[in-house]
PDB file of C-alpha atoms and ligand atoms in Angstrom:
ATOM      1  CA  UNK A   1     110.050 107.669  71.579  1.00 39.00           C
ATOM      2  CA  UNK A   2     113.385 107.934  72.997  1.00 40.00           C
ATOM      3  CA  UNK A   3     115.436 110.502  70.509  1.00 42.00           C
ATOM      4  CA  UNK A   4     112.425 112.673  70.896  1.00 41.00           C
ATOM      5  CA  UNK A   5     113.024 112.499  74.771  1.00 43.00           C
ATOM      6  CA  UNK A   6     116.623 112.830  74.375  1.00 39.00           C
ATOM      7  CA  UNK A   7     116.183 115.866  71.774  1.00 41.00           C
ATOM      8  CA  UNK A   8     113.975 117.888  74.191  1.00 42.00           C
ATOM      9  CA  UNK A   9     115.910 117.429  77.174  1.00 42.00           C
ATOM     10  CA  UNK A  10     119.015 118.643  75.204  1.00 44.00           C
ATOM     11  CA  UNK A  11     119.032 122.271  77.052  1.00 44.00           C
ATOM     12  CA  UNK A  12     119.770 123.481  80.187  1.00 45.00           C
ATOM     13  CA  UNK A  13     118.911 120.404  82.214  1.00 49.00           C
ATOM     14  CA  UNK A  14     121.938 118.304  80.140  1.00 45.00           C
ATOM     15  CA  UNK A  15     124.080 121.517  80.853  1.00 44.00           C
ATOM     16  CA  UNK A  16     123.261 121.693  84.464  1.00 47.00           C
ATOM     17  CA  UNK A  17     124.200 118.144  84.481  1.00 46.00           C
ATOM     18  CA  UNK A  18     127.305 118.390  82.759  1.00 43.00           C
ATOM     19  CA  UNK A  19     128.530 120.803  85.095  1.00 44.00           C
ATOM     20  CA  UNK A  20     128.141 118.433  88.054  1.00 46.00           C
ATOM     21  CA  UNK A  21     129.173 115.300  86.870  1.00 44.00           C
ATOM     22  CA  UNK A  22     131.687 113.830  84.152  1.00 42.00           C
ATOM     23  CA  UNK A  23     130.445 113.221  80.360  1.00 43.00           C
ATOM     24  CA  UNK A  24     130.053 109.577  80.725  1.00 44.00           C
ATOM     25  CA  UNK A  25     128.384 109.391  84.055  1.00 43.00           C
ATOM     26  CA  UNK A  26     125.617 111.896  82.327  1.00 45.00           C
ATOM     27  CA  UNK A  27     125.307 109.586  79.567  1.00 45.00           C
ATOM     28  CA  UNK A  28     124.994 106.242  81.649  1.00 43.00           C
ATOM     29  CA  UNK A  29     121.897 108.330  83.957  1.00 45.00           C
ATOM     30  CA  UNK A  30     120.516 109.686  80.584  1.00 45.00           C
ATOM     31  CA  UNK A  31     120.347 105.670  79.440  1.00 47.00           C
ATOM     32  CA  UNK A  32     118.639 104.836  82.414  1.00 51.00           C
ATOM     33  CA  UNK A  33     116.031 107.082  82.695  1.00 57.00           C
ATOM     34  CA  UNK A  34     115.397 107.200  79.242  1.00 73.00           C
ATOM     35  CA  UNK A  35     111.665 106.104  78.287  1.00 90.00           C
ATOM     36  CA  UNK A  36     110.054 104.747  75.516  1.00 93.00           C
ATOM     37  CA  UNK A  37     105.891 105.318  75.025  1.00 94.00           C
ATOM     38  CA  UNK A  38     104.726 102.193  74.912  1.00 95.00           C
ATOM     39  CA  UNK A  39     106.943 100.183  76.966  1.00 96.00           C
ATOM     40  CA  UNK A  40     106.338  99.262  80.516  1.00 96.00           C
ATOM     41  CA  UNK A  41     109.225  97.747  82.715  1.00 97.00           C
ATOM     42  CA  UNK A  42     107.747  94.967  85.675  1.00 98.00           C
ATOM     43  CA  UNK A  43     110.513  93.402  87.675  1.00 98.00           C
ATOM     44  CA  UNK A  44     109.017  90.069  89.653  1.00 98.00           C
ATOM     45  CA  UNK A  45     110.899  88.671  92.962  1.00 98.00           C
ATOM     46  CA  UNK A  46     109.448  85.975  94.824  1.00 97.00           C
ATOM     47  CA  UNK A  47     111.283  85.925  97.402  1.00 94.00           C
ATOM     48  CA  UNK A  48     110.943  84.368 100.684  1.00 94.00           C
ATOM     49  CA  UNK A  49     106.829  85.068 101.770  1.00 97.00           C
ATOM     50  CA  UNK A  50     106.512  87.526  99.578  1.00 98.00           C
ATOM     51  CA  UNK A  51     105.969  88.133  95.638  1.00 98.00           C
ATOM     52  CA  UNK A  52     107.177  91.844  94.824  1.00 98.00           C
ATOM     53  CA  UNK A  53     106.397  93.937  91.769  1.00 98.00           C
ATOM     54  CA  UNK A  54     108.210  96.882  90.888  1.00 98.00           C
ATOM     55  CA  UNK A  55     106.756  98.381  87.878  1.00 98.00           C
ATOM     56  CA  UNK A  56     108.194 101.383  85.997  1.00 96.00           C
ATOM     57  CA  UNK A  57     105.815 103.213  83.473  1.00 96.00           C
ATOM     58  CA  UNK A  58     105.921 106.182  81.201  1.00 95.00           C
ATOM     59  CA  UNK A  59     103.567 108.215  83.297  1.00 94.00           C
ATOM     60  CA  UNK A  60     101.778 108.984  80.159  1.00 94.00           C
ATOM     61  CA  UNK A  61      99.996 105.498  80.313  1.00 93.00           C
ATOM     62  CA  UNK A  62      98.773 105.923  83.632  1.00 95.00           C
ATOM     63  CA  UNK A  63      96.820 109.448  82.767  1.00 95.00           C
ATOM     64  CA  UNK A  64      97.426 110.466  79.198  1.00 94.00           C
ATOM     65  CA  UNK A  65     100.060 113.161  80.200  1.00 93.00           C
ATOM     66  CA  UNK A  66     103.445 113.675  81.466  1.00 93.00           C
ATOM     67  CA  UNK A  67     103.229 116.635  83.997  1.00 93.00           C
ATOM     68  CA  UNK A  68     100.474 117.736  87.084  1.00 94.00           C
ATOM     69  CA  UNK A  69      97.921 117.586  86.621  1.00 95.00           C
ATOM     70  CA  UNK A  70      96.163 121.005  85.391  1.00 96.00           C
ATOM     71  CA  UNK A  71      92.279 121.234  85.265  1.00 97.00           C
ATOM     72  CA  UNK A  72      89.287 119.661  87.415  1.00 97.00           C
ATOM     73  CA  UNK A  73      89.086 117.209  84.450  1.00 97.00           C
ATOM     74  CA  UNK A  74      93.013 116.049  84.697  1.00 97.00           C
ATOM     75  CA  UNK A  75      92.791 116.148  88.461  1.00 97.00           C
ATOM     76  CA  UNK A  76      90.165 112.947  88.195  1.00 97.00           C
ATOM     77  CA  UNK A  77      92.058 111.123  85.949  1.00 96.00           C
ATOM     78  CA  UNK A  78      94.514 111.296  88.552  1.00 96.00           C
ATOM     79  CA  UNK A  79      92.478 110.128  90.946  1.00 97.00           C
ATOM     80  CA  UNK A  80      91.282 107.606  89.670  1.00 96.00           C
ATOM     81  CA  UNK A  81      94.357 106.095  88.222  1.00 96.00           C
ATOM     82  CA  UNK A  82      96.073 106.079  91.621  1.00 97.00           C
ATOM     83  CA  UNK A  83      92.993 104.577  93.174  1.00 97.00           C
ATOM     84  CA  UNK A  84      93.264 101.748  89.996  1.00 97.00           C
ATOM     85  CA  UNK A  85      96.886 101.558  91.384  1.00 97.00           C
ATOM     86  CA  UNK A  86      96.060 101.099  95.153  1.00 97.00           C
ATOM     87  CA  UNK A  87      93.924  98.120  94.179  1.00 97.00           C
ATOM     88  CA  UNK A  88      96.633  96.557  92.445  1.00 98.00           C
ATOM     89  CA  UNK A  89      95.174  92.897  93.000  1.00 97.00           C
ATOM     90  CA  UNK A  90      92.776  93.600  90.229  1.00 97.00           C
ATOM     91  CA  UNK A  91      95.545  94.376  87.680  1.00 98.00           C
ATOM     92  CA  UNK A  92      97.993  91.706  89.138  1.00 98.00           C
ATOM     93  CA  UNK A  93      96.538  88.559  89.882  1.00 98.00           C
ATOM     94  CA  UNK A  94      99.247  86.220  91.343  1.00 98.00           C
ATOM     95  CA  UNK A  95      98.956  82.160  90.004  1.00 98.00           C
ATOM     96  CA  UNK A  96      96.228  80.980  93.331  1.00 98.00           C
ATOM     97  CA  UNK A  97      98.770  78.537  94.127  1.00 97.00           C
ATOM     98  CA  UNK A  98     100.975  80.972  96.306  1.00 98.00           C
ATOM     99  CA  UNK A  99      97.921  81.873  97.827  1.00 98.00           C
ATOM    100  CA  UNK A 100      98.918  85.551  97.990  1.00 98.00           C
ATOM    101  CA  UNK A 101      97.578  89.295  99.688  1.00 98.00           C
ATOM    102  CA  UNK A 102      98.121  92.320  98.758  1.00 98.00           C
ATOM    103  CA  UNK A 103     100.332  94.161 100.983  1.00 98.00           C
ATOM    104  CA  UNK A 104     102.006  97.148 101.168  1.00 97.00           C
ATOM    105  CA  UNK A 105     101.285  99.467  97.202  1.00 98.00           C
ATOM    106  CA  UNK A 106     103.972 102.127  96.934  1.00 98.00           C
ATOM    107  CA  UNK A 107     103.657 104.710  94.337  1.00 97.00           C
ATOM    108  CA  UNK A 108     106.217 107.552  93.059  1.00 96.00           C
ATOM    109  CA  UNK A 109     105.643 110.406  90.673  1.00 94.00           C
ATOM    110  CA  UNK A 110     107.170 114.030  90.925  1.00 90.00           C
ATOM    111  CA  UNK A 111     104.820 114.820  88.386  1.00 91.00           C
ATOM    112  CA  UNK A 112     101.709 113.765  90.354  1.00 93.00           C
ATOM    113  CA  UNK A 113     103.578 114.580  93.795  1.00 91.00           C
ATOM    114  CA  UNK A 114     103.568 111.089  94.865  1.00 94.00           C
ATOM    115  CA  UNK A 115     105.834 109.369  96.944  1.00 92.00           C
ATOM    116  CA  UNK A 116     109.804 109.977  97.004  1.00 86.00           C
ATOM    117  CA  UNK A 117     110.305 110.045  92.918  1.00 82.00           C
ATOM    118  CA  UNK A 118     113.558 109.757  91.506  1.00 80.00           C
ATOM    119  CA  UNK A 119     115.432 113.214  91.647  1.00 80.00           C
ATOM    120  CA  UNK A 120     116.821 112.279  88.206  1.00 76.00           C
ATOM    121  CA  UNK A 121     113.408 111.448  86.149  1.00 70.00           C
ATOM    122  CA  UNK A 122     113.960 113.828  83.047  1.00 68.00           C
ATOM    123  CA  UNK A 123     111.953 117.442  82.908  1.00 69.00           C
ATOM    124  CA  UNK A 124     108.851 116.628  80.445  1.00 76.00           C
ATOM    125  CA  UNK A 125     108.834 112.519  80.669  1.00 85.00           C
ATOM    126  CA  UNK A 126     107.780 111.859  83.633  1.00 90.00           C
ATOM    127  CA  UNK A 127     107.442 108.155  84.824  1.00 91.00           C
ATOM    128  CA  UNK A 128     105.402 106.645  87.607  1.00 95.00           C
ATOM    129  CA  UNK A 129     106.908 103.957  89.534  1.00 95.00           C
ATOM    130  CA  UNK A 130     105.417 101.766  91.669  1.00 97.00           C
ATOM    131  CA  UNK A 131     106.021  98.304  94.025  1.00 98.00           C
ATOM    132  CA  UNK A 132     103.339  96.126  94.466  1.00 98.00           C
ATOM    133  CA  UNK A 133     103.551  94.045  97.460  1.00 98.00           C
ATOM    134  CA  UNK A 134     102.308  90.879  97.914  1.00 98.00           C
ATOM    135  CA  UNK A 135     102.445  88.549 101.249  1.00 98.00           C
ATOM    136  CA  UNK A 136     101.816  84.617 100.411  1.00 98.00           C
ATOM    137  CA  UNK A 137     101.589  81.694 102.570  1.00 98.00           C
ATOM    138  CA  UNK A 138     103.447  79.210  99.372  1.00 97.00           C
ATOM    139  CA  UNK A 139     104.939  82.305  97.183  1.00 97.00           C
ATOM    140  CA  UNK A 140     107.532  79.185  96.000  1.00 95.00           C
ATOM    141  CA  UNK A 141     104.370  77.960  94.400  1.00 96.00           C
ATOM    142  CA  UNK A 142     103.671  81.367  92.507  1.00 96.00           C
ATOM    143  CA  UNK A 143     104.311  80.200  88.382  1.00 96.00           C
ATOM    144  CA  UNK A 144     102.444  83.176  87.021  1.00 97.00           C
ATOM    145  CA  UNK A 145     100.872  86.206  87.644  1.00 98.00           C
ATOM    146  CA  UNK A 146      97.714  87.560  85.120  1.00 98.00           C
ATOM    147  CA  UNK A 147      98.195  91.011  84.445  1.00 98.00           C
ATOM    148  CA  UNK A 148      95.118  93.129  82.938  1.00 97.00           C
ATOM    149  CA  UNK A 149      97.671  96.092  82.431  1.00 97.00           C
ATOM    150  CA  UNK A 150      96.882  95.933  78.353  1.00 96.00           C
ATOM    151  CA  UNK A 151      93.155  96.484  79.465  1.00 94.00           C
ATOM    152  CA  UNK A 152      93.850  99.325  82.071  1.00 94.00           C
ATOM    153  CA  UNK A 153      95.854 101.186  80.114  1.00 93.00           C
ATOM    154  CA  UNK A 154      95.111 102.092  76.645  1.00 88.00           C
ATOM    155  CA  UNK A 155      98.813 103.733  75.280  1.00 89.00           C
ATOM    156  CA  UNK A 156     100.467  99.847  76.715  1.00 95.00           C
ATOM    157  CA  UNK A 157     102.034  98.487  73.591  1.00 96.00           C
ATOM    158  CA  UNK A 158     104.557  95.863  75.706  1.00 97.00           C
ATOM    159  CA  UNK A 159     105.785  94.957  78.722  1.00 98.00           C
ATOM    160  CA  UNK A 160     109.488  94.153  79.405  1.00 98.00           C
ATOM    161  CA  UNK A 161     109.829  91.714  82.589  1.00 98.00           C
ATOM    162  CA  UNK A 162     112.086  90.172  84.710  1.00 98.00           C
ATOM    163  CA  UNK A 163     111.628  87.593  87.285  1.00 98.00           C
ATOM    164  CA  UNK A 164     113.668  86.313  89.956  1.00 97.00           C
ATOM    165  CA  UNK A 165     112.969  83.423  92.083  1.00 95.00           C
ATOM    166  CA  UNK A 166     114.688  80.700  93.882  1.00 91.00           C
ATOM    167  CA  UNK A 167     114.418  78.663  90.428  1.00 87.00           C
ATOM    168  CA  UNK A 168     116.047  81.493  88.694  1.00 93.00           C
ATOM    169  CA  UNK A 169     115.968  84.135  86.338  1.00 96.00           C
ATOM    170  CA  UNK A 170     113.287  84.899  83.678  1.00 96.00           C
ATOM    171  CA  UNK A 171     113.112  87.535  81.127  1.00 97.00           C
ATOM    172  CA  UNK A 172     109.831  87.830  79.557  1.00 97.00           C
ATOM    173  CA  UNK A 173     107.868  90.232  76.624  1.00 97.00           C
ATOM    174  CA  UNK A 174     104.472  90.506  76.307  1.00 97.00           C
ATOM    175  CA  UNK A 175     102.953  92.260  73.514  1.00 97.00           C
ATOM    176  CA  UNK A 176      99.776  93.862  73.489  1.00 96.00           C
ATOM    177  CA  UNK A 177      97.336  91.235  72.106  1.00 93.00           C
ATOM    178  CA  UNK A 178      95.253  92.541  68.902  1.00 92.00           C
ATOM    179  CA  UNK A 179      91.500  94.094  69.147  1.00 88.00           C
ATOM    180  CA  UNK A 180      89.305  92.858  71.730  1.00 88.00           C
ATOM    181  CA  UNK A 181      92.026  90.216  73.356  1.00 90.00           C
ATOM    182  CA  UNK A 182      93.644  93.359  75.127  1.00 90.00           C
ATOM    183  CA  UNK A 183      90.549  93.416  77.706  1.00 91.00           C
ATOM    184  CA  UNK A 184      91.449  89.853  78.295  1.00 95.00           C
ATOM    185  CA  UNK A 185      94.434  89.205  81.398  1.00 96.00           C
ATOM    186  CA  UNK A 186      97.826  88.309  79.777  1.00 97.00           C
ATOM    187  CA  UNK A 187      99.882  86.073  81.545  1.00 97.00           C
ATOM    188  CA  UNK A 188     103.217  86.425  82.617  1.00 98.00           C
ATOM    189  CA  UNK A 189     104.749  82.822  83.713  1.00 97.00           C
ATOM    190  CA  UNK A 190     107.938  81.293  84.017  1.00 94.00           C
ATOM    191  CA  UNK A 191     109.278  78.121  85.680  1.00 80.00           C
ATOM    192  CA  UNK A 192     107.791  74.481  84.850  1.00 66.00           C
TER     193      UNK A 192
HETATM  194 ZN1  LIG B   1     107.395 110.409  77.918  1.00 74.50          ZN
END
């Protein structure tokens, strides 16, 4: 719920910020690290041997808050999460064609002191980013990839996606199917 983001983070962070930096530049940064519950952001590259995933979340899909975690209870779901994360082949199953491994999994959070976050993620929203590697021997092949995101995490309404390959540029949308369906991969897939 973006005006609700925007509304609480109308205090002294914004006034911090408009002390460094002109109006408009604090309005462009405020655009792009705005968030909306709900909405998940996957950018695809296939490029060269390698199929890439950078996914950008609402960290409040991940664990069902948007801060550290606090008690014993919070701490697991934390775990857990970022162990569901680390086997990313499970939630991103790339089209057997490109005959792909999971490489490298890279996740941020300042929230859940992971990685190098963004310095700029807004005070109360945090996000969790991520980039899935994956190394292929025919990644050119690669036509879809089966996400079970909708299954892993319950708040997922959609998923905004781009993809760039050597083919060229797809934007997809996937909503969250109804009932029972969302257990069920959901396949993203472009080219012929
Ligand atoms: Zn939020």
């Amino acid at each position: 719920m973006k005006h609700i983001r925007l509304r609480r983070t109308t205090g002294l962070a914004i006034a911090a910020a408009l002390l460094a930096a002109a109006p408009f530049l604090t309005a462009q940064a405020q655009q792009q690290h705005a968030h909306v519950h709900g909405q998940l952001k996957l950018d695809v590259a296939v490029d060269g041997p390698t199929v890439v995933i950078d996914m950008e979340s609402p960290l409040d899909h991940i664990v069902g808050f948007e801060r550290a975690p606090k008690t014993d209870a919070e701490k697991k779901i934390v775990e857990d999460a970022v162990a569901q994360l680390r086997a990313a082949d499970k939630l991103f199953i790339v089209d057997p064609a490109a005959n792909c491994k999971l490489g490298p999994v890279d996740l941020r959070s300042g929230a859940l002191g992971l990685g190098n976050p963004d310095p700029n993620e807004p005070v109360g929203h945090a996000d969790l980013d991520a980039t899935f590697s994956f190394n292929c021997t025919n990644a050119a092949a690669a036509k879809f990839i089966d996400l079970n995101l909708f299954g892993a995490f319950k708040g997922l309404r959609q998923i905004d996606s781009q993809i760039a390959t050597a083919q060229g540029q797809f934007k997809r949308q996937l909503k969250r199917p109804a009932g029972a369906q969302a257990a069920q991969p959901a396949r993203l897939s472009w080219g012929k």
